[in-house]
Coordinates of C-alpha atoms in Angstrom, one line a residue:
X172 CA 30.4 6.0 7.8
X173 CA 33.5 8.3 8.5
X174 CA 31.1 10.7 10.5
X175 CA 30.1 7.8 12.1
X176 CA 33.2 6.6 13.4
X177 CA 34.8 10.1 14.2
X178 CA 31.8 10.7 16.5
X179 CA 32.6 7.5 18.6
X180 CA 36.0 8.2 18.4
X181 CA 35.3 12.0 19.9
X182 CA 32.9 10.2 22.7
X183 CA 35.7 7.5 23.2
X184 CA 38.2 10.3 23.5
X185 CA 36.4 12.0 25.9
X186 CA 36.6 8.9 28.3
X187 CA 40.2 9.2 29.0
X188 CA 40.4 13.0 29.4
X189 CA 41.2 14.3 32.6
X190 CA 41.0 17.9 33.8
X191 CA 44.6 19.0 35.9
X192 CA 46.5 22.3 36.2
X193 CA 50.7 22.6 37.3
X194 CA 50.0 22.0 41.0
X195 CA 46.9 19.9 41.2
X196 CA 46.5 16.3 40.9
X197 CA 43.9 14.8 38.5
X198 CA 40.2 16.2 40.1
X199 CA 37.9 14.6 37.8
X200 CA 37.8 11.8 35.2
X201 CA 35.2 12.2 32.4
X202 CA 33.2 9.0 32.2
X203 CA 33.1 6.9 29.3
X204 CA 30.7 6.9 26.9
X205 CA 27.6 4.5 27.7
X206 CA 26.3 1.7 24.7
X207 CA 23.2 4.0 24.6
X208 CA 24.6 7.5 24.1
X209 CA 27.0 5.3 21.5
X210 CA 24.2 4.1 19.4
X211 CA 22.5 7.3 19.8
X212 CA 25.5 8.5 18.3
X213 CA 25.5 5.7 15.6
X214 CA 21.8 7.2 14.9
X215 CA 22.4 10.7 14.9
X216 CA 25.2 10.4 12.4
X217 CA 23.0 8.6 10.0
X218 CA 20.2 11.4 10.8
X219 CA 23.1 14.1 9.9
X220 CA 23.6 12.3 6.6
X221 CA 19.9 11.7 5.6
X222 CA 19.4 15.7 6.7
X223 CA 22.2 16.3 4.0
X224 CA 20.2 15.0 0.9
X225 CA 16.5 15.1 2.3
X226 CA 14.3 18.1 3.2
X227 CA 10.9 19.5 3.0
X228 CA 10.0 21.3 0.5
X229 CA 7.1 23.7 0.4
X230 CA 6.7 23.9 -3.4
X231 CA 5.3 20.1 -3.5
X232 CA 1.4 20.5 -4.8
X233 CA 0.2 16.8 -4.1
X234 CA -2.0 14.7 -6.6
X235 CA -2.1 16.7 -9.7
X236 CA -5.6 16.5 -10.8
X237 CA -8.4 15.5 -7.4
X238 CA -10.7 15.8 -10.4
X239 CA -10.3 12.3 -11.3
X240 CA -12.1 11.4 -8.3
X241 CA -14.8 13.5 -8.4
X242 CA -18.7 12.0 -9.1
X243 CA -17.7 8.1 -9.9
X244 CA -16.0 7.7 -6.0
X245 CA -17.9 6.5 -2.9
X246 CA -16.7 9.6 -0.9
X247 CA -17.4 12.1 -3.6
X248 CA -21.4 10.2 -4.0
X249 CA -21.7 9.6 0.1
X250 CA -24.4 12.1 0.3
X251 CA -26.1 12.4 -3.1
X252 CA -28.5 8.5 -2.7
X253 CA -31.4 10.2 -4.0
X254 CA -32.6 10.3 -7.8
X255 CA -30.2 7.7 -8.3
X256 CA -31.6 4.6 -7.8
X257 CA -33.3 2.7 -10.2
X258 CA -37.1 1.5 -9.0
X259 CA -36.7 -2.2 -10.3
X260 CA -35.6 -4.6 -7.8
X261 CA -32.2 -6.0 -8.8
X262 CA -31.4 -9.6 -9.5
X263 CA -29.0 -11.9 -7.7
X264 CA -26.5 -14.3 -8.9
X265 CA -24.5 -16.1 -6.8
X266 CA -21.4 -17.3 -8.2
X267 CA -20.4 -20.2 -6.5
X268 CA -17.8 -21.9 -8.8
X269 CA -14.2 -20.7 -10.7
X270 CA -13.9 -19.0 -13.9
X271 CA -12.5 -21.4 -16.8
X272 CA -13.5 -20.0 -19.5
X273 CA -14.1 -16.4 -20.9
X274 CA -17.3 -14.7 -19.4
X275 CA -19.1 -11.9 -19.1
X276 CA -21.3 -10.4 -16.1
X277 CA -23.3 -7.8 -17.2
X278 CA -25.5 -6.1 -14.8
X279 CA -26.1 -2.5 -15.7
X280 CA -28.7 -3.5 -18.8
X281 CA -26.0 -3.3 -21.4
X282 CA -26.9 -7.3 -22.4
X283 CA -30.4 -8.2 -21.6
X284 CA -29.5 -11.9 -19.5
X285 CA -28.2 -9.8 -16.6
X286 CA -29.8 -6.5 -16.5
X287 CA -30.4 -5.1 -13.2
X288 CA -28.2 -8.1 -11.6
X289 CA -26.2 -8.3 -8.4
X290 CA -23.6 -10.7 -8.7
X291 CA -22.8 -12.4 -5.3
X292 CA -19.5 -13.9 -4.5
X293 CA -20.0 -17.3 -2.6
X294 CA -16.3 -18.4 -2.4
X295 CA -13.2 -17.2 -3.7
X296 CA -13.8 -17.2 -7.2
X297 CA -10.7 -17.5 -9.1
X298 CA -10.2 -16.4 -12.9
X299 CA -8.0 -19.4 -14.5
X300 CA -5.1 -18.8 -16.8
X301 CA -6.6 -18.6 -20.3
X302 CA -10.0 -17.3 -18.8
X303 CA -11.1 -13.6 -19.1
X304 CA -13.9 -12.9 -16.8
X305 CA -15.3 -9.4 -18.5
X306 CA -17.6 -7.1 -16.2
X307 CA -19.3 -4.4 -18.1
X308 CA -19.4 -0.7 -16.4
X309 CA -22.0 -0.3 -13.6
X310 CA -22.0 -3.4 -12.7
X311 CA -22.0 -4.7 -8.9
X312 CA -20.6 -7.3 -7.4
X313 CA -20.9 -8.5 -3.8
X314 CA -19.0 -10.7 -1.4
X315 CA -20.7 -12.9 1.3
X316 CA -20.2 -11.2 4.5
X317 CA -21.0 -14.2 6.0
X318 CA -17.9 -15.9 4.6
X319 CA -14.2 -15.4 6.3
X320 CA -11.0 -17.5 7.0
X321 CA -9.9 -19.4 3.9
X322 CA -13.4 -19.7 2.5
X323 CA -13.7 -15.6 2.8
X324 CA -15.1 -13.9 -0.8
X325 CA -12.8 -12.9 -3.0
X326 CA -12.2 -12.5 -6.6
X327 CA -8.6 -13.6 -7.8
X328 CA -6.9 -13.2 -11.2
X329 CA -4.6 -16.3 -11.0
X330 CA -1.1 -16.2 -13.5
X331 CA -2.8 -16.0 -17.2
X332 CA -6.2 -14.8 -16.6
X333 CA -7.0 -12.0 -17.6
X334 CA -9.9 -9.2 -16.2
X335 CA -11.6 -6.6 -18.3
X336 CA -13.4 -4.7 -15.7
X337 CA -13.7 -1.4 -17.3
X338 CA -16.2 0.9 -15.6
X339 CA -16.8 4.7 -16.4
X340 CA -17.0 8.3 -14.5
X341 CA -20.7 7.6 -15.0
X342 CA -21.5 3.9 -14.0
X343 CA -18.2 2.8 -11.9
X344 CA -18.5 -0.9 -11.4
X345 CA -18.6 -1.6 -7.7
X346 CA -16.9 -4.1 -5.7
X347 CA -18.6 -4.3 -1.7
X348 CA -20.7 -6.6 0.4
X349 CA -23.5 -8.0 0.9
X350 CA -24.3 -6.2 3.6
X351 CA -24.2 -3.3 1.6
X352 CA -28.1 -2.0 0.1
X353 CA -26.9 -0.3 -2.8
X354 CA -28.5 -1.4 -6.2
X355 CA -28.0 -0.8 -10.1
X356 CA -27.8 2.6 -10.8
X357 CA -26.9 3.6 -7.6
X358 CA -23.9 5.0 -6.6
X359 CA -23.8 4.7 -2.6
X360 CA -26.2 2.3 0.1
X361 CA -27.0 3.5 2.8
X362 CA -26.7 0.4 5.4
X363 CA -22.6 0.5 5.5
X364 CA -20.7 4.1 6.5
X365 CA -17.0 4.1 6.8
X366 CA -16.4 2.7 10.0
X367 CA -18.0 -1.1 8.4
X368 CA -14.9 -2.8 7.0
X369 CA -14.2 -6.8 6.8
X370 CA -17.1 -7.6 5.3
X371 CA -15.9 -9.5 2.5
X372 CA -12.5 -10.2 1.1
X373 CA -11.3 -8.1 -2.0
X374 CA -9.7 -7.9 -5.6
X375 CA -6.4 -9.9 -6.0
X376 CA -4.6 -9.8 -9.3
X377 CA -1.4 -12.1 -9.7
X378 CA 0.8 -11.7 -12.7
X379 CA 3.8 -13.0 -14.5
X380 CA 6.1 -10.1 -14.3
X381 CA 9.7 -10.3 -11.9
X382 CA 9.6 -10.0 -8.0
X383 CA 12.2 -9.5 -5.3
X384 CA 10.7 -12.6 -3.2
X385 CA 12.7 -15.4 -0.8
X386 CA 11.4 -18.6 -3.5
X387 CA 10.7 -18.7 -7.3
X388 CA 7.0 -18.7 -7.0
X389 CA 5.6 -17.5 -4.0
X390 CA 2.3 -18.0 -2.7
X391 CA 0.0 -14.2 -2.1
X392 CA -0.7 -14.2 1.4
X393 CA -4.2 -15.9 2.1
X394 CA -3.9 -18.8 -0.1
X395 CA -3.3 -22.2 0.5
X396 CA 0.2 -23.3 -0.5
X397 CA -2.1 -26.5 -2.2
X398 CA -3.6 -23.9 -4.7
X399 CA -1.2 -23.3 -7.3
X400 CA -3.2 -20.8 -8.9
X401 CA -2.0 -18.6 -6.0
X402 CA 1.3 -18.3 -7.5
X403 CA 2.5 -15.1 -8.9
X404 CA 5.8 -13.5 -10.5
X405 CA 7.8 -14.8 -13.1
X406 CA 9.7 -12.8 -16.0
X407 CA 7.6 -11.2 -17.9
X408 CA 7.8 -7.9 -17.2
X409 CA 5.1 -6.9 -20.0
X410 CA 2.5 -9.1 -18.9
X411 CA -1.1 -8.7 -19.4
X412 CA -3.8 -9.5 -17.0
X413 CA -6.5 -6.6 -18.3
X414 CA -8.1 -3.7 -18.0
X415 CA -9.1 -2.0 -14.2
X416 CA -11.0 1.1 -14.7
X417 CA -13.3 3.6 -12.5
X418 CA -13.8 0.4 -10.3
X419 CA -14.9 1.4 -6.3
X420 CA -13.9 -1.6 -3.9
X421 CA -15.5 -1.0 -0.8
X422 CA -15.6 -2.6 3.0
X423 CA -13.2 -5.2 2.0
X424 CA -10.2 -6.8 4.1
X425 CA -12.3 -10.4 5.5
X426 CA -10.3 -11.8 8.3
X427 CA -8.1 -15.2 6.5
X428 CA -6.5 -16.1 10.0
X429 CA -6.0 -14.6 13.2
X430 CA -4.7 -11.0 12.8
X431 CA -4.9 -11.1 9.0
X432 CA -6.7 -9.3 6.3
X433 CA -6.9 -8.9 3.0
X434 CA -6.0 -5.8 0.9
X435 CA -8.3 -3.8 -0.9
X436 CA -6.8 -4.4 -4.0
X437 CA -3.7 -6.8 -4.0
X438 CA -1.4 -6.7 -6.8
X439 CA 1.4 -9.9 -7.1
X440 CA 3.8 -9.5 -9.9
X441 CA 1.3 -7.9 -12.4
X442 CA 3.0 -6.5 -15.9
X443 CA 3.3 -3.4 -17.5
X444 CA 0.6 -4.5 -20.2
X445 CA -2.2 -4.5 -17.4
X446 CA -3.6 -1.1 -17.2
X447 CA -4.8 0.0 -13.9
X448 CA -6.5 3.6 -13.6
X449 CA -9.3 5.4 -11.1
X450 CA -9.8 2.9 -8.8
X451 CA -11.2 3.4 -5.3
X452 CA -10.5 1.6 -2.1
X453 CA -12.9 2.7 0.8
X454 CA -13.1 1.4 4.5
X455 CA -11.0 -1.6 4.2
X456 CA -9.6 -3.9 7.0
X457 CA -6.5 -4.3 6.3
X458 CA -3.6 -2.0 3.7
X459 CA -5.6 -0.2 0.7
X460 CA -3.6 -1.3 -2.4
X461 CA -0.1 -3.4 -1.7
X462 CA 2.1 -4.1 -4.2
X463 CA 3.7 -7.7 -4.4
X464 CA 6.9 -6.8 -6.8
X465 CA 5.5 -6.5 -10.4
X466 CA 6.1 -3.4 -12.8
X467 CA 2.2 -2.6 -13.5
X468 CA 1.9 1.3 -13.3
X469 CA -1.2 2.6 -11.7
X470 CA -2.9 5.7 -12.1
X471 CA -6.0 8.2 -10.3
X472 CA -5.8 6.0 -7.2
X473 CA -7.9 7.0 -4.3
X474 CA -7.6 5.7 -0.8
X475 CA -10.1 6.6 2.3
X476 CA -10.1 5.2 6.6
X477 CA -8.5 1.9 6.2
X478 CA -7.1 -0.3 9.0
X479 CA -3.5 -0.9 7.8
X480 CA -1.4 1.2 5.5
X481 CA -3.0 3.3 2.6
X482 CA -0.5 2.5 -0.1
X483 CA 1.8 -0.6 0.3
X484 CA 5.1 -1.7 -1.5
X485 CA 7.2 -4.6 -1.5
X486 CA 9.4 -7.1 -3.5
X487 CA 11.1 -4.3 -5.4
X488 CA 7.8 -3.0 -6.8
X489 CA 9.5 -1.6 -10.3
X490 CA 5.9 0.4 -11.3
X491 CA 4.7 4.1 -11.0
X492 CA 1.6 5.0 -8.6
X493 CA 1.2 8.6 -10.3
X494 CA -1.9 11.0 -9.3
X495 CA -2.8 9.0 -5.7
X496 CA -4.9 10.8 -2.4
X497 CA -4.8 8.7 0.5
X498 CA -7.3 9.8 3.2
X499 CA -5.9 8.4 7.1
X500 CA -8.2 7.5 9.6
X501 CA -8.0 4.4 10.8
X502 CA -4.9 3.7 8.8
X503 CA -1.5 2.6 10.4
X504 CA 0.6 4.5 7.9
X505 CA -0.1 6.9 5.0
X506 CA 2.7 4.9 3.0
X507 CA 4.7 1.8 4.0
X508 CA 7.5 0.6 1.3
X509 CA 9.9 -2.1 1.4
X510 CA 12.5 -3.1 -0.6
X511 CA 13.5 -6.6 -2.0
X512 CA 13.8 -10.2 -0.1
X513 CA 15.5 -11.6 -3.1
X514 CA 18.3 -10.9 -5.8
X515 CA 16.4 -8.8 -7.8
X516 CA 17.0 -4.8 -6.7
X517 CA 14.6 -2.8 -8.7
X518 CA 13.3 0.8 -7.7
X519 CA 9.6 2.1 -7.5
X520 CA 8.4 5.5 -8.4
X521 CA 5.5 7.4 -6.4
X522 CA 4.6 10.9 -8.1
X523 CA 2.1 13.7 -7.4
X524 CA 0.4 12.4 -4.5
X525 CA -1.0 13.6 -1.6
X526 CA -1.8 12.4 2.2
X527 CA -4.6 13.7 3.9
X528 CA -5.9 13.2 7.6
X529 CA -9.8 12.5 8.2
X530 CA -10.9 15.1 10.0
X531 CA -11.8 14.6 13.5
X532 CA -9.5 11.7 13.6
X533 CA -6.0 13.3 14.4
X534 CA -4.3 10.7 13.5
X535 CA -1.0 11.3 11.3
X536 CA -0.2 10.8 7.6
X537 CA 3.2 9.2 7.9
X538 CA 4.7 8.0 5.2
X539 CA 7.2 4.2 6.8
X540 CA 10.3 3.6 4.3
X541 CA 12.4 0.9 5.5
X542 CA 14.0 -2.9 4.4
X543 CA 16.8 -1.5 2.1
X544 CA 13.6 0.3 0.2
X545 CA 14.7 2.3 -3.2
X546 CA 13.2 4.6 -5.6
X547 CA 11.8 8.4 -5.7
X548 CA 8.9 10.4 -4.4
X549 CA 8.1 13.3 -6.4
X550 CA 5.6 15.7 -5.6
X551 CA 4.0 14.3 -2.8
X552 CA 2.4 16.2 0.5
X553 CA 2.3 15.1 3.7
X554 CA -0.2 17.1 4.8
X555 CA 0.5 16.8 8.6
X556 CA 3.3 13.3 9.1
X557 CA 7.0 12.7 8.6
X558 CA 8.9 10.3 6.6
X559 CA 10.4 7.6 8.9
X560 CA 13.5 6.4 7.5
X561 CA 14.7 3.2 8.5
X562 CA 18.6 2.6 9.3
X563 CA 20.3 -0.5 10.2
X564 CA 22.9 -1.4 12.4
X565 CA 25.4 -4.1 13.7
X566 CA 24.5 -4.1 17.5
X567 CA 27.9 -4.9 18.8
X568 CA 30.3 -2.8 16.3
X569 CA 27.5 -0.2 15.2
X570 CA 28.8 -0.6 11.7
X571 CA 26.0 0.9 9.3
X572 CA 24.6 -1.6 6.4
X573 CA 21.8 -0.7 3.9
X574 CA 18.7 0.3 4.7
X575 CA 16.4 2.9 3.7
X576 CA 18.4 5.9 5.3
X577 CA 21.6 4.6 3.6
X578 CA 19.7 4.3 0.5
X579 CA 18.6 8.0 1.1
X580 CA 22.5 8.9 1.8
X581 CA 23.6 7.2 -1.2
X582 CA 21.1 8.9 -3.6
X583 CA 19.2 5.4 -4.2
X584 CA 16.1 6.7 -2.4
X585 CA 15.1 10.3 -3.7
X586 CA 13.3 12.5 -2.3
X587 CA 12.4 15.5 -4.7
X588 CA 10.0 18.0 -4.0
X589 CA 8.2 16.4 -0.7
X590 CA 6.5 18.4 2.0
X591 CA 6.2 16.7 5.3
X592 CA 6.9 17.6 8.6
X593 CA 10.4 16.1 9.0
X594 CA 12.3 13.1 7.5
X595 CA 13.4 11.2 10.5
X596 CA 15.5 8.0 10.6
X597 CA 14.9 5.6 13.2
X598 CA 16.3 2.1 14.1
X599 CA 15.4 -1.2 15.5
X600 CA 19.0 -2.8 15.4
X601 CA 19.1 -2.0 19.2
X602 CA 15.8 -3.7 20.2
X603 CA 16.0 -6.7 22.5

């Protein structure tokens, strides 16, 4: 803030000097400063700080271990169809109705009801508190793709329910649509590539655990403020709601309203007890896993071409996303991470991760930090973006308040071994 000030006070300065010698009379009067070159001023001062405690740094190595993702992921499978299909003619079940009560769908051939079985999601199928809904490894599941608005396919976890979907490196269970051919025992289709997104809704988990959110139960985007079981946070920060393992959730993101999606895999106050590992999120519509507050740590996370942001944070997200690859093609931003909309100020950590760029898609892997957003980023490549910084300003007096780039200043939001092109603060404050 001092720098901030002594630069309007040099361009201020500069207004009233005048340039005279012993025997001349004034000649010319330098102008004053303009409101734009002042809050570019305002901007580059903030920049100047940022550039002080942020910088690239060529040692980062990305996700730690890629190997996690190798033979259970769609993109790692995209090309290798043959020998693994199984010759008998899978089942359907449609499941039409909510989940009040603990069940299983098996449909690898681990049980012998539901071997061989599609299960097809005809609404959005919500798992009650008290339920578990358990789904065995290799098991698919598809949404209707002919369903979308607020009667789009999904499968929720409401507050209290619990999911055990816990798949393997060998037979991943597999979340996509009906549109999709693949069948037990197969790994990839071969009617959907990933350009097909919006064909059905997605995964949404909702927990007890604390959020930074404007009410004391808000309601995950989507759902009908008349269905309670759309509630999530609370204060729990250990809560439980299962087990997510080597799951694939593919050509997701349904349309809920008019310039609306749903995420991949949305996650609203989920605990610590919850374990989340290798998951996949491929051509989705909308962000590819967004974070609603919650202290849940996820790990092996794999992200490829979705329409929105790879990776997305907000409500003081308190959790770890360690080991993560996000693959932009389509995507708006590599990363985009808030901070908090209520009293609670929490921090989030990202570690060894890496941003990649499709090829033949140019497009860039930026990572967007702004609304007084706090944590650290540790080992993470930008393989060809920035990291936009957000400041914030009062537009009349140009006096600084928190934002990201303060946060950055003020050693909040920590940047330690990041490559990226440049960390560059920007500003809206000025907009009209």
């Amino acid at each position: 803030m001092k720098k901030l000030l002594a630069l309007i006070f040099v361009f201020t300065t500069m207004g009233l000097m005048v340039s005279c010698d012993d025997d001349d009379p004034i000649d010319d009067v330098i102008p004053e400063p303009t409101e734009e070159e002042l809050q570019e001023a305002a901007v580059e001062a903030v920049q100047t700080a940022v550039d002080a405690v942020a910088s690239s740094d060529d040692t980062a190595t990305g996700a730690s271990d890629e190997t996690e993702f190798a033979d259970w992921t769609l993109i790692d499978n995209k090309d290798q169809t043959a020998g693994r299909v199984k010759a008998v003619a899978p089942v359907e079940k449609t499941i039409d109705f909510d989940i009040s009560e603990d069940t299983t769908w098996d449909g690898n051939g681990v049980g012998d009801d539901d071997a061989d079985t599609v299960f097809v999601l005809d609404k959005r199928v919500i798992v009650k508190s008290g339920a578990t809904l358990t789904i065995t490894a290799g098991t698919i599941i598809k949404g209707n793709s002919e369903l979308s608005g607020a009667n789009a396919a999904v499968l929720m976890v409401a507050r209290g329910g619990k999911l055990m979907a816990e798949g393997t490196a060998e037979a991943p269970i597999i979340m996509t649509s009906t549109d999709d051919d693949i069948v037990p025992g197969a790994l990839a289709g071969t009617s959907l590539d990933q350009d097909d997104n919006g064909k059905w809704g997605g995964l949404v988990i909702l927990g007890k655990a604390p959020v930074s959110a404007k009410t004391e139960d808000p309601q995950i985007e989507g759902v009908d403020a008349a269905i309670t079981e759309g509630q999530y946070g609370g204060d729990d920060a250990a809560d439980n709601s299962g087990s997510i393992k080597f799951v694939s959730i593919r050509h997701g993101g349904a349309e809920i309203a008019e310039g609306s999606e749903i995420n991949g895999l949305t996650l609203g106050g989920v605990g610590t007890g919850t374990t989340i590992e290798n998951i996949e999120i491929y051509a989705n519509k909308d962000d590819g896993v967004e974070f609603f507050g919650g202290t849940v740590n996820v790990t092996n996370v794999v992200v490829y071409n979705v329409g929105d942001d790879g990776i997305d944070i907000d409500q003081s997200y308190a959790g770890e996303v360690k080991n993560f690859a996000v693959y932009v093609g389509a995507s708006d931003e590599g990363l985009e991470i808030d901070g908090r909309e209520g009293a609670l100020d929490k921090s989030f950590k990202l570690t060894d991760g890496v941003i990649y760029s499709i090829a033949g898609t140019d497009k860039s892997t930026d990572a967007d930090i702004k609304s007084k957003a706090k944590g650290t980023l540790t080992n993470v490549v930008f393989t060809d973006g920035k990291v936009k910084l957000s400041a914030s300003f009062d537009a009349e007096s140009l006096e600084e308040s928190e934002d990201a780039a303060s946060n950055a200043v003020a050693g909040s939001l920590v940047f330690t071994k990041v490559s990226a092109d440049s960390f560059e603060v920007y500003t809206n404050s000025f907009d009209e």
